[in-house]
């Protein structure tokens, strides 16, 4: 069974701090995605990583796909209150059954001013 | 261009009542999905539709039915609501006609917050 496990589940930090969120699996994924969900809204895609070892940057956010394509991390530099939200990693099911995704349980981030 | 729209936004039901959640997308996407989101459990797939006229079960289909009315609309029905179905329900869509790529973005609606008493 493909599973994605995220850690930590909750993170509360002060503005300006750095943080890293992890997404791990025992299965190989052809790609992984990170979504952010703000309170009361649906998730929105931040990034897709497709190559083992790939690093992508989105302003203060850095995403990395593990060499073995079993894990990914999201690093935020100098967090701001606007980064507050639920961060979800997701990957396609085996053989990409009609585009279905498996989601991790999420990391709830709170950045206090 | 509204993206994915869902109605209603909030709903309270009594045990045993039925209701239909509506979803529509205006991005000409082939695939549509219904998820439920519960605290600490991420998003779990209830049903999905890879194309107009086809539907298939996801991880947690029991107690739900779906209809892919046309390419734009995908509805979720609870025939006899139970307290265990209290959740936030999200509809999503992805893909462009004739192509399914492993890295397609899923676009989500704003969600329906359902409480079953």
Coordinates of C-alpha atoms in Angstrom, one line a residue:
Chain A
X1 CA 0.0 0.0 0.0
X2 CA 1.4 3.4 -1.0
X3 CA 1.5 5.8 1.9
X4 CA 2.8 9.3 2.4
X5 CA 3.7 10.3 5.9
X6 CA 4.4 14.0 6.8
X7 CA 6.2 15.4 9.8
X8 CA 5.7 17.3 11.9
X9 CA 1.9 17.4 12.0
X10 CA 1.9 20.7 13.7
X11 CA 4.4 23.5 13.7
X12 CA 4.1 26.9 15.5
X13 CA 6.9 29.3 15.0
X14 CA 7.7 33.0 15.2
X15 CA 8.0 35.2 12.1
X16 CA 11.5 35.1 10.7
X17 CA 12.4 31.6 11.7
X18 CA 13.3 28.8 9.3
X19 CA 11.5 25.5 9.1
X20 CA 11.5 22.2 7.2
X21 CA 8.5 19.9 6.6
X22 CA 9.1 16.3 5.5
X23 CA 7.2 13.9 3.4
X24 CA 8.3 10.2 3.5
X25 CA 7.2 6.9 2.0
X26 CA 8.5 3.4 1.7
X27 CA 7.3 3.4 -2.0
X28 CA 8.9 5.0 -5.0
X29 CA 6.9 7.8 -6.6
X30 CA 7.3 9.0 -10.2
X31 CA 6.6 12.5 -8.9
X32 CA 5.5 14.4 -5.8
X33 CA 3.5 17.5 -5.4
X34 CA 3.2 20.0 -2.6
X35 CA -0.1 21.9 -2.0
X36 CA -0.9 24.7 0.4
X37 CA -4.4 25.1 1.9
X38 CA -5.4 28.2 3.7
X39 CA -8.2 28.1 6.2
X40 CA -11.7 27.8 4.6
X41 CA -10.3 27.2 1.1
X42 CA -9.3 24.3 -1.1
X43 CA -5.6 23.2 -1.6
X44 CA -3.6 25.0 -4.2
X45 CA -0.6 23.5 -6.0
X46 CA 2.8 25.0 -5.1
X47 CA 5.2 22.7 -7.0
X48 CA 5.7 19.4 -8.7
X49 CA 9.0 17.6 -8.5
X50 CA 9.7 14.8 -11.0
X51 CA 13.4 13.9 -10.9
X52 CA 15.3 12.2 -8.1
X53 CA 17.5 14.8 -6.4
X54 CA 15.6 17.7 -7.9
X55 CA 15.6 21.0 -6.1
X56 CA 13.0 23.7 -6.9
X57 CA 12.8 27.2 -5.4
X58 CA 9.7 29.4 -5.1
X59 CA 10.7 32.6 -3.5
X60 CA 11.5 31.7 0.2
X61 CA 10.3 28.1 -0.3
X62 CA 12.7 25.3 -1.3
X63 CA 11.4 21.9 -2.4
X64 CA 13.6 18.8 -2.7
X65 CA 12.8 15.4 -4.1
X66 CA 14.9 12.6 -2.6
X67 CA 17.5 10.8 -4.8
X68 CA 15.5 7.5 -4.5
X69 CA 12.2 9.3 -5.1
X70 CA 10.7 8.1 -1.8
X71 CA 10.7 11.3 0.1
X72 CA 10.5 15.1 -0.3
X73 CA 11.1 18.1 1.9
X74 CA 9.8 21.7 2.0
X75 CA 12.1 24.3 3.6
X76 CA 10.8 27.8 4.3
X77 CA 13.3 30.6 5.0
X78 CA 12.3 33.5 7.2
X79 CA 8.7 32.5 7.6
X80 CA 6.0 35.1 7.5
X81 CA 2.5 35.1 8.8
X82 CA 1.2 34.7 5.3
X83 CA 2.9 31.3 5.2
X84 CA 0.3 30.0 7.7
X85 CA -1.7 27.1 6.4
X86 CA -1.9 23.4 5.9
X87 CA 0.9 21.9 3.7
X88 CA 0.1 18.7 1.9
X89 CA 2.3 16.4 -0.1
X90 CA 0.8 14.2 -2.8
X91 CA 1.9 11.6 -5.3
X92 CA 0.3 9.7 -8.1
X93 CA -1.0 6.2 -7.4
X94 CA 0.8 3.2 -9.0
X95 CA 0.3 3.3 -12.7
X96 CA -1.3 6.7 -12.4
X97 CA -4.8 5.3 -12.2
X98 CA -6.7 8.1 -14.0
X99 CA -4.7 10.8 -12.3
X100 CA -5.6 9.7 -8.7
X101 CA -3.3 11.1 -6.0
X102 CA -2.4 9.9 -2.6
X103 CA -2.1 12.7 0.0
X104 CA -0.1 12.9 3.2
X105 CA -2.0 13.8 6.3
X106 CA -0.7 17.4 6.2
X107 CA 1.5 19.7 8.3
X108 CA -0.3 22.6 9.9
X109 CA 1.9 25.6 10.1
X110 CA 1.2 28.7 12.2
X111 CA 3.6 31.7 11.9
X112 CA 3.1 34.3 14.6
X113 CA 4.0 37.9 14.1
Chain B
X1 CA -13.2 31.8 -15.4
X2 CA -14.5 30.5 -12.1
X3 CA -12.4 27.3 -11.9
X4 CA -14.1 24.7 -9.7
X5 CA -17.3 25.7 -7.9
X6 CA -19.2 23.8 -5.2
X7 CA -22.6 24.2 -3.6
X8 CA -23.6 24.5 -0.9
X9 CA -20.8 25.9 1.3
X10 CA -22.3 24.7 4.6
X11 CA -25.0 22.1 5.4
X12 CA -26.4 20.6 8.5
X13 CA -28.3 17.3 8.2
X14 CA -30.0 15.0 10.6
X15 CA -29.1 11.3 10.6
X16 CA -30.9 9.5 7.8
X17 CA -31.5 12.5 5.6
X18 CA -30.2 12.7 2.1
X19 CA -28.5 15.4 0.1
X20 CA -26.5 16.0 -3.1
X21 CA -23.3 18.1 -3.2
X22 CA -22.9 19.8 -6.5
X23 CA -19.6 20.5 -8.3
X24 CA -18.9 22.2 -11.7
X25 CA -15.6 23.1 -13.5
X26 CA -15.1 25.4 -16.5
X27 CA -11.6 24.3 -17.4
X28 CA -12.5 21.6 -19.9
X29 CA -10.9 19.0 -17.6
X30 CA -11.6 15.3 -18.2
X31 CA -11.0 14.1 -14.7
X32 CA -13.0 15.0 -11.6
X33 CA -12.7 13.9 -8.0
X34 CA -14.5 14.0 -4.7
X35 CA -12.5 14.0 -1.5
X36 CA -13.3 14.2 2.2
X37 CA -11.0 15.9 4.6
X38 CA -10.9 15.1 8.3
X39 CA -8.5 16.4 10.9
X40 CA -5.1 14.7 10.8
X41 CA -6.1 12.5 7.9
X42 CA -5.3 14.6 4.8
X43 CA -7.5 14.2 1.8
X44 CA -9.1 10.8 1.1
X45 CA -10.6 10.0 -2.3
X46 CA -14.3 9.0 -2.2
X47 CA -15.0 8.7 -6.0
X48 CA -13.5 9.9 -9.2
X49 CA -14.4 10.2 -12.8
X50 CA -11.7 9.8 -15.4
X51 CA -14.0 11.0 -18.2
X52 CA -17.6 11.9 -18.9
X53 CA -19.7 8.8 -18.4
X54 CA -17.3 6.9 -16.2
X55 CA -17.0 6.8 -12.5
X56 CA -15.0 4.6 -10.1
X57 CA -14.6 4.1 -6.4
X58 CA -11.8 5.6 -4.4
X59 CA -10.5 4.8 -0.9
X60 CA -13.7 5.5 1.1
X61 CA -16.8 5.1 -1.2
X62 CA -19.2 3.5 1.3
X63 CA -22.3 5.6 1.9
X64 CA -21.8 7.7 -1.2
X65 CA -22.9 7.7 -4.8
X66 CA -21.8 9.9 -7.7
X67 CA -23.0 11.1 -11.0
X68 CA -20.9 12.6 -13.8
X69 CA -23.8 14.5 -15.4
X70 CA -21.7 15.9 -18.3
X71 CA -18.1 17.0 -18.7
X72 CA -18.5 20.0 -16.4
X73 CA -20.5 18.6 -13.5
X74 CA -19.8 15.9 -11.0
X75 CA -22.2 15.4 -8.1
X76 CA -21.9 13.5 -4.8
X77 CA -25.0 12.0 -3.1
X78 CA -25.4 10.9 0.5
X79 CA -28.5 8.7 0.5
X80 CA -28.8 8.3 4.3
X81 CA -26.4 10.5 6.2
X82 CA -24.6 9.3 9.2
X83 CA -22.6 11.2 11.9
X84 CA -19.4 9.6 10.5
X85 CA -19.9 11.5 7.3
X86 CA -19.4 14.8 9.1
X87 CA -16.5 16.3 7.2
X88 CA -15.3 18.9 4.7
X89 CA -15.9 17.7 1.2
X90 CA -13.8 18.9 -1.7
X91 CA -14.3 18.5 -5.4
X92 CA -11.3 18.7 -7.8
X93 CA -10.6 18.5 -11.5
X94 CA -7.5 17.9 -13.6
X95 CA -6.2 17.1 -17.0
X96 CA -6.8 18.3 -20.5
X97 CA -8.9 16.5 -23.0
X98 CA -7.1 13.5 -24.4
X99 CA -4.1 13.6 -22.1
X100 CA -3.5 12.3 -18.6
X101 CA -0.1 13.1 -17.3
X102 CA 1.4 12.0 -14.0
X103 CA 2.1 15.6 -13.0
X104 CA -1.3 17.1 -13.8
X105 CA -2.3 19.8 -11.3
X106 CA -5.5 19.2 -9.4
X107 CA -7.7 22.3 -9.0
X108 CA -9.9 22.3 -5.9
X109 CA -13.2 24.0 -5.1
X110 CA -13.7 25.9 -1.9
X111 CA -15.3 22.9 -0.1
X112 CA -18.6 22.0 1.6
X113 CA -18.7 21.8 5.3
X114 CA -21.2 19.1 6.3
X115 CA -22.4 18.3 9.8
X116 CA -24.6 15.3 10.4
X117 CA -26.3 15.3 13.8

